[in-house]
């Protein structure tokens, strides 16, 4: 695709300008930018964007009435398609650096692509709580996964935070800006840090007994405590961590933080030359606006590093 022709060494795959791994908000925005820079790109996606879980986002810039995650993904995909981008379904299983500094990516089914630059936009995968009716609970927001995203919509609700106790207290204190009724359901048996416990007490954040089961009940989350007692919460925020989908970069020696999220420079290049990372997989705030900002910066930096692609007169 696009006017920047891919070169093809004899007997090898064509050498594209850029391979984008992942087609969530980050990857699709990078695709739109690079296609509009008339670059030759390939986008490969495993089809599991975190954004597909979003019932309605109210903090995504440009959507004053909110936007559903699926609708948002369709908008990004349609916009990229307007410039000739076709997303290839597939999961990249291996990424190698070739002797000439280009990259070779191999999908799980053996398909291969070569590119001068790679943008890893592969996101993270949330650790979900064990719960009967989990998908429906996320849909009706009896379970919420991102306080930065939607705590505003939970204002004055009866809220529980399901997390290791210290993490749970930190999260509950953040949520106290939105509701007086916030408590912690600890998932570990640790004693809380004394300073945090004092802050929780001062903020009227109770630390409850550990939950033994959760179920969706009448649009709320019913939490059982094992002694026959139970409580109904308008919403529960599980804070159980996430798994960064950074393995392809880690295998090439890319720098990362304690959560395996990638450490990048100002233009989103990882410590592996030519390998860029954008969106949730980067060690930064996991938000759509951040992901699309990353994409704009990385795509523009790569365009400037590639050989110039002067346009020929199309009428000639
Ligand atoms: C319930 C929920 C509500 C949210 N609400 C909001 C909100 O209101 N506002 C907001 O700003 N953010 C919100 N978020 C966060 C938002 O969804 C993410 O920040 C955003 O999706 C990150 O975009 P991304 O492109 O980096 O990653 P993703 O959207 O996760 O996309 C990554 C893509 O890469 C693919 N992939 C991974 N590995 C490979 C591989 N090896 N080969 C090929 N493809 C691969 C995945 O399948 C996926 O399609 C919410 C998240 C959740 C779960």
JSON list of N, CA and C in Angstrom, two decimals, residues 35-107:
[
{"chain": "A", "resi": 35, "resn": "UNK", "atom": "N", "xyz": [0.36, 6.46, 6.79]},
{"chain": "A", "resi": 35, "resn": "UNK", "atom": "CA", "xyz": [-0.26, 6.37, 5.45]},
{"chain": "A", "resi": 35, "resn": "UNK", "atom": "C", "xyz": [-0.37, 7.77, 4.85]},
{"chain": "A", "resi": 36, "resn": "UNK", "atom": "N", "xyz": [-0.68, 8.75, 5.69]},
{"chain": "A", "resi": 36, "resn": "UNK", "atom": "CA", "xyz": [-0.77, 10.13, 5.19]},
{"chain": "A", "resi": 36, "resn": "UNK", "atom": "C", "xyz": [0.61, 10.71, 4.89]},
{"chain": "A", "resi": 37, "resn": "UNK", "atom": "N", "xyz": [1.66, 10.12, 5.45]},
{"chain": "A", "resi": 37, "resn": "UNK", "atom": "CA", "xyz": [3.03, 10.49, 5.06]},
{"chain": "A", "resi": 37, "resn": "UNK", "atom": "C", "xyz": [3.45, 9.69, 3.82]},
{"chain": "A", "resi": 38, "resn": "UNK", "atom": "N", "xyz": [2.50, 8.94, 3.25]},
{"chain": "A", "resi": 38, "resn": "UNK", "atom": "CA", "xyz": [2.71, 8.14, 2.03]},
{"chain": "A", "resi": 38, "resn": "UNK", "atom": "C", "xyz": [3.81, 7.11, 2.24]},
{"chain": "A", "resi": 39, "resn": "UNK", "atom": "N", "xyz": [3.79, 6.47, 3.39]},
{"chain": "A", "resi": 39, "resn": "UNK", "atom": "CA", "xyz": [4.75, 5.41, 3.67]},
{"chain": "A", "resi": 39, "resn": "UNK", "atom": "C", "xyz": [4.13, 4.05, 3.42]},
{"chain": "A", "resi": 40, "resn": "UNK", "atom": "N", "xyz": [5.01, 3.09, 3.18]},
{"chain": "A", "resi": 40, "resn": "UNK", "atom": "CA", "xyz": [4.59, 1.71, 2.91]},
{"chain": "A", "resi": 40, "resn": "UNK", "atom": "C", "xyz": [4.55, 0.96, 4.23]},
{"chain": "A", "resi": 41, "resn": "UNK", "atom": "N", "xyz": [3.35, 0.69, 4.72]},
{"chain": "A", "resi": 41, "resn": "UNK", "atom": "CA", "xyz": [3.24, 0.08, 6.06]},
{"chain": "A", "resi": 41, "resn": "UNK", "atom": "C", "xyz": [2.43, -1.21, 6.02]},
{"chain": "A", "resi": 42, "resn": "UNK", "atom": "N", "xyz": [2.65, -2.01, 7.06]},
{"chain": "A", "resi": 42, "resn": "UNK", "atom": "CA", "xyz": [1.85, -3.21, 7.29]},
{"chain": "A", "resi": 42, "resn": "UNK", "atom": "C", "xyz": [1.35, -3.14, 8.73]},
{"chain": "A", "resi": 43, "resn": "UNK", "atom": "N", "xyz": [0.08, -3.46, 8.94]},
{"chain": "A", "resi": 43, "resn": "UNK", "atom": "CA", "xyz": [-0.48, -3.49, 10.30]},
{"chain": "A", "resi": 43, "resn": "UNK", "atom": "C", "xyz": [-0.98, -4.91, 10.56]},
{"chain": "A", "resi": 44, "resn": "UNK", "atom": "N", "xyz": [-0.48, -5.53, 11.62]},
{"chain": "A", "resi": 44, "resn": "UNK", "atom": "CA", "xyz": [-0.92, -6.90, 11.98]},
{"chain": "A", "resi": 44, "resn": "UNK", "atom": "C", "xyz": [-1.53, -6.83, 13.38]},
{"chain": "A", "resi": 45, "resn": "UNK", "atom": "N", "xyz": [-2.70, -7.43, 13.53]},
{"chain": "A", "resi": 45, "resn": "UNK", "atom": "CA", "xyz": [-3.42, -7.27, 14.80]},
{"chain": "A", "resi": 45, "resn": "UNK", "atom": "C", "xyz": [-4.10, -8.56, 15.25]},
{"chain": "A", "resi": 46, "resn": "UNK", "atom": "N", "xyz": [-3.99, -8.84, 16.53]},
{"chain": "A", "resi": 46, "resn": "UNK", "atom": "CA", "xyz": [-4.58, -10.05, 17.11]},
{"chain": "A", "resi": 46, "resn": "UNK", "atom": "C", "xyz": [-6.04, -9.85, 17.56]},
{"chain": "A", "resi": 47, "resn": "UNK", "atom": "N", "xyz": [-6.56, -8.61, 17.43]},
{"chain": "A", "resi": 47, "resn": "UNK", "atom": "CA", "xyz": [-8.00, -8.39, 17.61]},
{"chain": "A", "resi": 47, "resn": "UNK", "atom": "C", "xyz": [-8.49, -8.36, 19.04]},
{"chain": "A", "resi": 48, "resn": "UNK", "atom": "N", "xyz": [-7.60, -7.98, 20.00]},
{"chain": "A", "resi": 48, "resn": "UNK", "atom": "CA", "xyz": [-8.06, -7.98, 21.41]},
{"chain": "A", "resi": 48, "resn": "UNK", "atom": "C", "xyz": [-7.78, -6.64, 22.07]},
{"chain": "A", "resi": 49, "resn": "UNK", "atom": "N", "xyz": [-8.13, -5.56, 21.39]},
{"chain": "A", "resi": 49, "resn": "UNK", "atom": "CA", "xyz": [-7.89, -4.23, 21.99]},
{"chain": "A", "resi": 49, "resn": "UNK", "atom": "C", "xyz": [-8.61, -4.12, 23.33]},
{"chain": "A", "resi": 50, "resn": "UNK", "atom": "N", "xyz": [-7.93, -3.52, 24.30]},
{"chain": "A", "resi": 50, "resn": "UNK", "atom": "CA", "xyz": [-8.56, -3.23, 25.59]},
{"chain": "A", "resi": 50, "resn": "UNK", "atom": "C", "xyz": [-9.79, -2.35, 25.40]},
{"chain": "A", "resi": 51, "resn": "UNK", "atom": "N", "xyz": [-9.74, -1.51, 24.37]},
{"chain": "A", "resi": 51, "resn": "UNK", "atom": "CA", "xyz": [-10.84, -0.56, 24.17]},
{"chain": "A", "resi": 51, "resn": "UNK", "atom": "C", "xyz": [-12.16, -1.27, 23.89]},
{"chain": "A", "resi": 52, "resn": "UNK", "atom": "N", "xyz": [-12.12, -2.54, 23.48]},
{"chain": "A", "resi": 52, "resn": "UNK", "atom": "CA", "xyz": [-13.37, -3.25, 23.19]},
{"chain": "A", "resi": 52, "resn": "UNK", "atom": "C", "xyz": [-14.20, -3.45, 24.45]},
{"chain": "A", "resi": 53, "resn": "UNK", "atom": "N", "xyz": [-13.57, -3.34, 25.63]},
{"chain": "A", "resi": 53, "resn": "UNK", "atom": "CA", "xyz": [-14.29, -3.51, 26.89]},
{"chain": "A", "resi": 53, "resn": "UNK", "atom": "C", "xyz": [-15.04, -2.24, 27.31]},
{"chain": "A", "resi": 54, "resn": "UNK", "atom": "N", "xyz": [-14.73, -1.12, 26.68]},
{"chain": "A", "resi": 54, "resn": "UNK", "atom": "CA", "xyz": [-15.26, 0.16, 27.19]},
{"chain": "A", "resi": 54, "resn": "UNK", "atom": "C", "xyz": [-16.75, 0.28, 26.87]},
{"chain": "A", "resi": 55, "resn": "UNK", "atom": "N", "xyz": [-17.62, 0.32, 27.90]},
{"chain": "A", "resi": 55, "resn": "UNK", "atom": "CA", "xyz": [-19.05, 0.47, 27.61]},
{"chain": "A", "resi": 55, "resn": "UNK", "atom": "C", "xyz": [-19.31, 1.83, 26.95]},
{"chain": "A", "resi": 56, "resn": "UNK", "atom": "N", "xyz": [-18.90, 2.91, 27.64]},
{"chain": "A", "resi": 56, "resn": "UNK", "atom": "CA", "xyz": [-18.93, 4.26, 27.06]},
{"chain": "A", "resi": 56, "resn": "UNK", "atom": "C", "xyz": [-17.81, 5.06, 27.71]},
{"chain": "A", "resi": 57, "resn": "UNK", "atom": "N", "xyz": [-16.97, 5.66, 26.91]},
{"chain": "A", "resi": 57, "resn": "UNK", "atom": "CA", "xyz": [-15.93, 6.54, 27.45]},
{"chain": "A", "resi": 57, "resn": "UNK", "atom": "C", "xyz": [-16.42, 7.98, 27.42]},
{"chain": "A", "resi": 58, "resn": "UNK", "atom": "N", "xyz": [-16.21, 8.67, 28.55]},
{"chain": "A", "resi": 58, "resn": "UNK", "atom": "CA", "xyz": [-16.62, 10.08, 28.62]},
{"chain": "A", "resi": 58, "resn": "UNK", "atom": "C", "xyz": [-15.42, 11.02, 28.69]},
{"chain": "A", "resi": 59, "resn": "UNK", "atom": "N", "xyz": [-14.20, 10.47, 28.66]},
{"chain": "A", "resi": 59, "resn": "UNK", "atom": "CA", "xyz": [-13.06, 11.38, 28.73]},
{"chain": "A", "resi": 59, "resn": "UNK", "atom": "C", "xyz": [-12.22, 11.34, 27.46]},
{"chain": "A", "resi": 60, "resn": "UNK", "atom": "N", "xyz": [-12.76, 10.73, 26.42]},
{"chain": "A", "resi": 60, "resn": "UNK", "atom": "CA", "xyz": [-12.03, 10.65, 25.17]},
{"chain": "A", "resi": 60, "resn": "UNK", "atom": "C", "xyz": [-12.24, 11.96, 24.41]},
{"chain": "A", "resi": 61, "resn": "UNK", "atom": "N", "xyz": [-11.18, 12.72, 24.16]},
{"chain": "A", "resi": 61, "resn": "UNK", "atom": "CA", "xyz": [-11.37, 14.04, 23.55]},
{"chain": "A", "resi": 61, "resn": "UNK", "atom": "C", "xyz": [-12.14, 13.96, 22.24]},
{"chain": "A", "resi": 62, "resn": "UNK", "atom": "N", "xyz": [-13.06, 14.89, 22.05]},
{"chain": "A", "resi": 62, "resn": "UNK", "atom": "CA", "xyz": [-13.78, 14.98, 20.78]},
{"chain": "A", "resi": 62, "resn": "UNK", "atom": "C", "xyz": [-15.14, 14.30, 20.78]},
{"chain": "A", "resi": 63, "resn": "UNK", "atom": "N", "xyz": [-15.51, 13.69, 21.90]},
{"chain": "A", "resi": 63, "resn": "UNK", "atom": "CA", "xyz": [-16.79, 12.99, 21.98]},
{"chain": "A", "resi": 63, "resn": "UNK", "atom": "C", "xyz": [-17.58, 13.51, 23.18]},
{"chain": "A", "resi": 64, "resn": "UNK", "atom": "N", "xyz": [-18.21, 14.68, 23.06]},
{"chain": "A", "resi": 64, "resn": "UNK", "atom": "CA", "xyz": [-18.86, 15.29, 24.23]},
{"chain": "A", "resi": 64, "resn": "UNK", "atom": "C", "xyz": [-19.98, 14.44, 24.81]},
{"chain": "A", "resi": 65, "resn": "UNK", "atom": "N", "xyz": [-20.57, 13.57, 24.00]},
{"chain": "A", "resi": 65, "resn": "UNK", "atom": "CA", "xyz": [-21.67, 12.73, 24.51]},
{"chain": "A", "resi": 65, "resn": "UNK", "atom": "C", "xyz": [-21.18, 11.33, 24.88]},
{"chain": "A", "resi": 66, "resn": "UNK", "atom": "N", "xyz": [-19.86, 11.13, 24.83]},
{"chain": "A", "resi": 66, "resn": "UNK", "atom": "CA", "xyz": [-19.30, 9.81, 25.14]},
{"chain": "A", "resi": 66, "resn": "UNK", "atom": "C", "xyz": [-19.24, 8.95, 23.88]},
{"chain": "A", "resi": 67, "resn": "UNK", "atom": "N", "xyz": [-18.45, 7.89, 23.97]},
{"chain": "A", "resi": 67, "resn": "UNK", "atom": "CA", "xyz": [-18.31, 6.99, 22.81]},
{"chain": "A", "resi": 67, "resn": "UNK", "atom": "C", "xyz": [-18.05, 5.57, 23.31]},
{"chain": "A", "resi": 68, "resn": "UNK", "atom": "N", "xyz": [-18.71, 4.60, 22.67]},
{"chain": "A", "resi": 68, "resn": "UNK", "atom": "CA", "xyz": [-18.48, 3.19, 23.03]},
{"chain": "A", "resi": 68, "resn": "UNK", "atom": "C", "xyz": [-17.14, 2.73, 22.47]},
{"chain": "A", "resi": 69, "resn": "UNK", "atom": "N", "xyz": [-16.50, 1.82, 23.19]},
{"chain": "A", "resi": 69, "resn": "UNK", "atom": "CA", "xyz": [-15.18, 1.35, 22.75]},
{"chain": "A", "resi": 69, "resn": "UNK", "atom": "C", "xyz": [-15.20, 0.76, 21.34]},
{"chain": "A", "resi": 70, "resn": "UNK", "atom": "N", "xyz": [-16.18, -0.08, 21.05]},
{"chain": "A", "resi": 70, "resn": "UNK", "atom": "CA", "xyz": [-16.24, -0.70, 19.71]},
{"chain": "A", "resi": 70, "resn": "UNK", "atom": "C", "xyz": [-16.41, 0.35, 18.62]},
{"chain": "A", "resi": 71, "resn": "UNK", "atom": "N", "xyz": [-17.25, 1.37, 18.92]},
{"chain": "A", "resi": 71, "resn": "UNK", "atom": "CA", "xyz": [-17.49, 2.44, 17.96]},
{"chain": "A", "resi": 71, "resn": "UNK", "atom": "C", "xyz": [-16.21, 3.25, 17.72]},
{"chain": "A", "resi": 72, "resn": "UNK", "atom": "N", "xyz": [-15.49, 3.48, 18.82]},
{"chain": "A", "resi": 72, "resn": "UNK", "atom": "CA", "xyz": [-14.23, 4.24, 18.71]},
{"chain": "A", "resi": 72, "resn": "UNK", "atom": "C", "xyz": [-13.22, 3.48, 17.84]},
{"chain": "A", "resi": 73, "resn": "UNK", "atom": "N", "xyz": [-13.11, 2.18, 18.08]},
{"chain": "A", "resi": 73, "resn": "UNK", "atom": "CA", "xyz": [-12.17, 1.37, 17.29]},
{"chain": "A", "resi": 73, "resn": "UNK", "atom": "C", "xyz": [-12.56, 1.41, 15.81]},
{"chain": "A", "resi": 74, "resn": "UNK", "atom": "N", "xyz": [-13.86, 1.37, 15.55]},
{"chain": "A", "resi": 74, "resn": "UNK", "atom": "CA", "xyz": [-14.32, 1.41, 14.15]},
{"chain": "A", "resi": 74, "resn": "UNK", "atom": "C", "xyz": [-13.95, 2.76, 13.51]},
{"chain": "A", "resi": 75, "resn": "UNK", "atom": "N", "xyz": [-14.11, 3.85, 14.28]},
{"chain": "A", "resi": 75, "resn": "UNK", "atom": "CA", "xyz": [-13.74, 5.17, 13.75]},
{"chain": "A", "resi": 75, "resn": "UNK", "atom": "C", "xyz": [-12.26, 5.20, 13.38]},
{"chain": "A", "resi": 76, "resn": "UNK", "atom": "N", "xyz": [-11.39, 4.71, 14.29]},
{"chain": "A", "resi": 76, "resn": "UNK", "atom": "CA", "xyz": [-9.94, 4.72, 14.01]},
{"chain": "A", "resi": 76, "resn": "UNK", "atom": "C", "xyz": [-9.64, 3.85, 12.79]},
{"chain": "A", "resi": 77, "resn": "UNK", "atom": "N", "xyz": [-10.30, 2.70, 12.70]},
{"chain": "A", "resi": 77, "resn": "UNK", "atom": "CA", "xyz": [-10.04, 1.77, 11.60]},
{"chain": "A", "resi": 77, "resn": "UNK", "atom": "C", "xyz": [-10.52, 2.36, 10.28]},
{"chain": "A", "resi": 78, "resn": "UNK", "atom": "N", "xyz": [-11.73, 2.98, 10.30]},
{"chain": "A", "resi": 78, "resn": "UNK", "atom": "CA", "xyz": [-12.27, 3.59, 9.08]},
{"chain": "A", "resi": 78, "resn": "UNK", "atom": "C", "xyz": [-11.38, 4.73, 8.61]},
{"chain": "A", "resi": 79, "resn": "UNK", "atom": "N", "xyz": [-10.88, 5.50, 9.59]},
{"chain": "A", "resi": 79, "resn": "UNK", "atom": "CA", "xyz": [-10.03, 6.64, 9.22]},
{"chain": "A", "resi": 79, "resn": "UNK", "atom": "C", "xyz": [-8.75, 6.15, 8.53]},
{"chain": "A", "resi": 80, "resn": "UNK", "atom": "N", "xyz": [-8.13, 5.11, 9.09]},
{"chain": "A", "resi": 80, "resn": "UNK", "atom": "CA", "xyz": [-6.93, 4.54, 8.47]},
{"chain": "A", "resi": 80, "resn": "UNK", "atom": "C", "xyz": [-7.25, 3.96, 7.09]},
{"chain": "A", "resi": 81, "resn": "UNK", "atom": "N", "xyz": [-8.41, 3.30, 7.00]},
{"chain": "A", "resi": 81, "resn": "UNK", "atom": "CA", "xyz": [-8.81, 2.68, 5.72]},
{"chain": "A", "resi": 81, "resn": "UNK", "atom": "C", "xyz": [-8.97, 3.74, 4.62]},
{"chain": "A", "resi": 82, "resn": "UNK", "atom": "N", "xyz": [-9.38, 4.95, 5.01]},
{"chain": "A", "resi": 82, "resn": "UNK", "atom": "CA", "xyz": [-9.52, 6.03, 4.02]},
{"chain": "A", "resi": 82, "resn": "UNK", "atom": "C", "xyz": [-8.22, 6.31, 3.29]},
{"chain": "A", "resi": 83, "resn": "UNK", "atom": "N", "xyz": [-7.10, 5.96, 3.91]},
{"chain": "A", "resi": 83, "resn": "UNK", "atom": "CA", "xyz": [-5.78, 6.20, 3.31]},
{"chain": "A", "resi": 83, "resn": "UNK", "atom": "C", "xyz": [-5.14, 4.89, 2.86]},
{"chain": "A", "resi": 84, "resn": "UNK", "atom": "N", "xyz": [-5.98, 3.86, 2.69]},
{"chain": "A", "resi": 84, "resn": "UNK", "atom": "CA", "xyz": [-5.50, 2.61, 2.10]},
{"chain": "A", "resi": 84, "resn": "UNK", "atom": "C", "xyz": [-4.97, 1.59, 3.07]},
{"chain": "A", "resi": 85, "resn": "UNK", "atom": "N", "xyz": [-5.13, 1.82, 4.38]},
{"chain": "A", "resi": 85, "resn": "UNK", "atom": "CA", "xyz": [-4.59, 0.86, 5.36]},
{"chain": "A", "resi": 85, "resn": "UNK", "atom": "C", "xyz": [-5.56, -0.32, 5.50]},
{"chain": "A", "resi": 86, "resn": "UNK", "atom": "N", "xyz": [-5.04, -1.52, 5.28]},
{"chain": "A", "resi": 86, "resn": "UNK", "atom": "CA", "xyz": [-5.82, -2.74, 5.55]},
{"chain": "A", "resi": 86, "resn": "UNK", "atom": "C", "xyz": [-5.15, -3.45, 6.73]},
{"chain": "A", "resi": 87, "resn": "UNK", "atom": "N", "xyz": [-5.92, -3.74, 7.75]},
{"chain": "A", "resi": 87, "resn": "UNK", "atom": "CA", "xyz": [-5.34, -4.42, 8.91]},
{"chain": "A", "resi": 87, "resn": "UNK", "atom": "C", "xyz": [-5.34, -5.92, 8.63]},
{"chain": "A", "resi": 88, "resn": "UNK", "atom": "N", "xyz": [-4.18, -6.55, 8.82]},
{"chain": "A", "resi": 88, "resn": "UNK", "atom": "CA", "xyz": [-4.05, -7.99, 8.63]},
{"chain": "A", "resi": 88, "resn": "UNK", "atom": "C", "xyz": [-4.28, -8.68, 9.97]},
{"chain": "A", "resi": 89, "resn": "UNK", "atom": "N", "xyz": [-5.20, -9.65, 10.00]},
{"chain": "A", "resi": 89, "resn": "UNK", "atom": "CA", "xyz": [-5.43, -10.42, 11.23]},
{"chain": "A", "resi": 89, "resn": "UNK", "atom": "C", "xyz": [-4.24, -11.35, 11.46]},
{"chain": "A", "resi": 90, "resn": "UNK", "atom": "N", "xyz": [-3.75, -11.40, 12.68]},
{"chain": "A", "resi": 90, "resn": "UNK", "atom": "CA", "xyz": [-2.64, -12.31, 12.97]},
{"chain": "A", "resi": 90, "resn": "UNK", "atom": "C", "xyz": [-1.98, -11.93, 14.27]},
{"chain": "A", "resi": 91, "resn": "UNK", "atom": "N", "xyz": [-1.20, -12.85, 14.79]},
{"chain": "A", "resi": 91, "resn": "UNK", "atom": "CA", "xyz": [-0.50, -12.59, 16.05]},
{"chain": "A", "resi": 91, "resn": "UNK", "atom": "C", "xyz": [1.00, -12.81, 15.81]},
{"chain": "A", "resi": 92, "resn": "UNK", "atom": "N", "xyz": [1.77, -11.75, 15.99]},
{"chain": "A", "resi": 92, "resn": "UNK", "atom": "CA", "xyz": [3.23, -11.87, 15.79]},
{"chain": "A", "resi": 92, "resn": "UNK", "atom": "C", "xyz": [3.82, -12.64, 16.97]},
{"chain": "A", "resi": 93, "resn": "UNK", "atom": "N", "xyz": [4.53, -13.71, 16.63]},
{"chain": "A", "resi": 93, "resn": "UNK", "atom": "CA", "xyz": [5.09, -14.57, 17.69]},
{"chain": "A", "resi": 93, "resn": "UNK", "atom": "C", "xyz": [6.58, -14.32, 17.89]},
{"chain": "A", "resi": 94, "resn": "UNK", "atom": "N", "xyz": [7.24, -13.78, 16.83]},
{"chain": "A", "resi": 94, "resn": "UNK", "atom": "CA", "xyz": [8.70, -13.60, 16.94]},
{"chain": "A", "resi": 94, "resn": "UNK", "atom": "C", "xyz": [9.12, -12.35, 16.17]},
{"chain": "A", "resi": 95, "resn": "UNK", "atom": "N", "xyz": [10.03, -11.59, 16.77]},
{"chain": "A", "resi": 95, "resn": "UNK", "atom": "CA", "xyz": [10.56, -10.40, 16.10]},
{"chain": "A", "resi": 95, "resn": "UNK", "atom": "C", "xyz": [12.08, -10.48, 16.18]},
{"chain": "A", "resi": 96, "resn": "UNK", "atom": "N", "xyz": [12.71, -10.39, 15.00]},
{"chain": "A", "resi": 96, "resn": "UNK", "atom": "CA", "xyz": [14.19, -10.51, 14.97]},
{"chain": "A", "resi": 96, "resn": "UNK", "atom": "C", "xyz": [14.76, -9.30, 14.27]},
{"chain": "A", "resi": 97, "resn": "UNK", "atom": "N", "xyz": [16.00, -9.00, 14.61]},
{"chain": "A", "resi": 97, "resn": "UNK", "atom": "CA", "xyz": [16.72, -7.93, 13.92]},
{"chain": "A", "resi": 97, "resn": "UNK", "atom": "C", "xyz": [17.62, -8.61, 12.90]},
{"chain": "A", "resi": 98, "resn": "UNK", "atom": "N", "xyz": [17.61, -8.13, 11.65]},
{"chain": "A", "resi": 98, "resn": "UNK", "atom": "CA", "xyz": [18.42, -8.72, 10.60]},
{"chain": "A", "resi": 98, "resn": "UNK", "atom": "C", "xyz": [19.78, -8.01, 10.54]},
{"chain": "A", "resi": 99, "resn": "UNK", "atom": "N", "xyz": [20.71, -8.60, 9.79]},
{"chain": "A", "resi": 99, "resn": "UNK", "atom": "CA", "xyz": [22.07, -8.06, 9.74]},
{"chain": "A", "resi": 99, "resn": "UNK", "atom": "C", "xyz": [22.08, -6.62, 9.25]},
{"chain": "A", "resi": 100, "resn": "UNK", "atom": "N", "xyz": [21.11, -6.26, 8.35]},
{"chain": "A", "resi": 100, "resn": "UNK", "atom": "CA", "xyz": [21.11, -4.90, 7.80]},
{"chain": "A", "resi": 100, "resn": "UNK", "atom": "C", "xyz": [20.29, -3.93, 8.65]},
{"chain": "A", "resi": 101, "resn": "UNK", "atom": "N", "xyz": [20.02, -4.30, 9.89]},
{"chain": "A", "resi": 101, "resn": "UNK", "atom": "CA", "xyz": [19.29, -3.45, 10.84]},
{"chain": "A", "resi": 101, "resn": "UNK", "atom": "C", "xyz": [17.79, -3.42, 10.61]},
{"chain": "A", "resi": 102, "resn": "UNK", "atom": "N", "xyz": [17.30, -4.11, 9.55]},
{"chain": "A", "resi": 102, "resn": "UNK", "atom": "CA", "xyz": [15.85, -4.19, 9.38]},
{"chain": "A", "resi": 102, "resn": "UNK", "atom": "C", "xyz": [15.32, -5.26, 10.36]},
{"chain": "A", "resi": 103, "resn": "UNK", "atom": "N", "xyz": [13.99, -5.37, 10.41]},
{"chain": "A", "resi": 103, "resn": "UNK", "atom": "CA", "xyz": [13.36, -6.34, 11.30]},
{"chain": "A", "resi": 103, "resn": "UNK", "atom": "C", "xyz": [12.63, -7.40, 10.48]},
{"chain": "A", "resi": 104, "resn": "UNK", "atom": "N", "xyz": [12.55, -8.60, 11.04]},
{"chain": "A", "resi": 104, "resn": "UNK", "atom": "CA", "xyz": [11.72, -9.65, 10.46]},
{"chain": "A", "resi": 104, "resn": "UNK", "atom": "C", "xyz": [10.75, -10.14, 11.54]},
{"chain": "A", "resi": 105, "resn": "UNK", "atom": "N", "xyz": [9.46, -10.09, 11.23]},
{"chain": "A", "resi": 105, "resn": "UNK", "atom": "CA", "xyz": [8.44, -10.55, 12.18]},
{"chain": "A", "resi": 105, "resn": "UNK", "atom": "C", "xyz": [7.78, -11.81, 11.63]},
{"chain": "A", "resi": 106, "resn": "UNK", "atom": "N", "xyz": [7.57, -12.77, 12.52]},
{"chain": "A", "resi": 106, "resn": "UNK", "atom": "CA", "xyz": [6.93, -14.03, 12.11]},
{"chain": "A", "resi": 106, "resn": "UNK", "atom": "C", "xyz": [5.66, -14.21, 12.94]},
{"chain": "A", "resi": 107, "resn": "UNK", "atom": "N", "xyz": [4.56, -14.48, 12.23]},
{"chain": "A", "resi": 107, "resn": "UNK", "atom": "CA", "xyz": [3.28, -14.69, 12.92]},
{"chain": "A", "resi": 107, "resn": "UNK", "atom": "C", "xyz": [3.19, -16.13, 13.43]}
]
